[in-house]
Amino acid sequence: MNLFIRSPPALLLLVVLVESSTGQDLEQCLDKFKKGKDDFILDLEESVKDGAVILSVPKLERYRDCVTSCCKDP
């Protein structure tokens, strides 16, 4: 079974740990992230074989939602 994520921010969920934040702290957290390559596809199975650890895979559609999720639940 091949799992693909068509959004670069999904990679952030796999590798980035940040402090839990709300309000103004959330904005500071969001500023720590930068957008990845356009049209990037991450093969989760290959990444796990290479040593990556899947922290979570929430269903998010927008870049900002993904980063906000990382900030709220590192």
C-alpha positions as a Python dict, from the first residue, in 0.01 Angstrom:
ca = {
    (1, 'M'): (0, 0, 0),
    (2, 'N'): (151, 329, -108),
    (3, 'L'): (55, 644, 79),
    (4, 'F'): (116, 978, -84),
    (5, 'I'): (79, 1327, 54),
    (6, 'R'): (58, 1597, -211),
    (7, 'S'): (134, 1886, 18),
    (8, 'P'): (477, 1993, 145),
    (9, 'P'): (345, 2095, 486),
    (10, 'A'): (262, 1732, 557),
    (11, 'L'): (633, 1674, 583),
    (12, 'L'): (638, 1922, 868),
    (13, 'L'): (408, 1695, 1065),
    (14, 'L'): (668, 1420, 1038),
    (15, 'V'): (978, 1608, 1140),
    (16, 'V'): (902, 1933, 1322),
    (17, 'L'): (848, 1969, 1694),
    (18, 'V'): (746, 2309, 1826),
    (19, 'E'): (609, 2439, 2154),
    (20, 'S'): (235, 2426, 2208),
    (21, 'S'): (90, 2770, 2133),
    (22, 'T'): (-228, 2977, 2129),
    (23, 'G'): (-318, 3334, 2032),
    (24, 'Q'): (-15, 3554, 1983),
    (25, 'D'): (218, 3259, 2049),
    (26, 'L'): (50, 3078, 1759),
    (27, 'E'): (145, 3359, 1521),
    (28, 'Q'): (506, 3340, 1642),
    (29, 'C'): (499, 2965, 1585),
    (30, 'L'): (357, 3007, 1234),
    (31, 'D'): (640, 3247, 1150),
    (32, 'K'): (893, 2965, 1211),
    (33, 'F'): (768, 2768, 909),
    (34, 'K'): (834, 2828, 543),
    (35, 'K'): (658, 2684, 241),
    (36, 'G'): (824, 2388, 69),
    (37, 'K'): (848, 2299, -299),
    (38, 'D'): (535, 2325, -514),
    (39, 'D'): (384, 1994, -628),
    (40, 'F'): (603, 1795, -388),
    (41, 'I'): (488, 1438, -319),
    (42, 'L'): (609, 1251, -13),
    (43, 'D'): (604, 871, -23),
    (44, 'L'): (531, 781, 339),
    (45, 'E'): (629, 415, 305),
    (46, 'E'): (971, 504, 164),
    (47, 'S'): (1020, 773, 427),
    (48, 'V'): (943, 525, 707),
    (49, 'K'): (1182, 272, 550),
    (50, 'D'): (1446, 546, 559),
    (51, 'G'): (1387, 605, 931),
    (52, 'A'): (1113, 870, 944),
    (53, 'V'): (854, 847, 1220),
    (54, 'I'): (492, 936, 1145),
    (55, 'L'): (369, 1158, 1426),
    (56, 'S'): (19, 1210, 1287),
    (57, 'V'): (-166, 1243, 958),
    (58, 'P'): (-454, 1485, 1009),
    (59, 'K'): (-680, 1562, 713),
    (60, 'L'): (-592, 1922, 630),
    (61, 'E'): (-625, 2105, 301),
    (62, 'R'): (-451, 2439, 353),
    (63, 'Y'): (-88, 2512, 434),
    (64, 'R'): (-182, 2737, 726),
    (65, 'D'): (-407, 2467, 875),
    (66, 'C'): (-121, 2218, 862),
    (67, 'V'): (126, 2451, 1030),
    (68, 'T'): (-134, 2552, 1290),
    (69, 'S'): (-181, 2183, 1369),
    (70, 'C'): (195, 2147, 1424),
    (71, 'C'): (194, 2448, 1656),
    (72, 'K'): (-99, 2323, 1864),
    (73, 'D'): (13, 1959, 1892),
    (74, 'P'): (388, 1924, 1841),
}
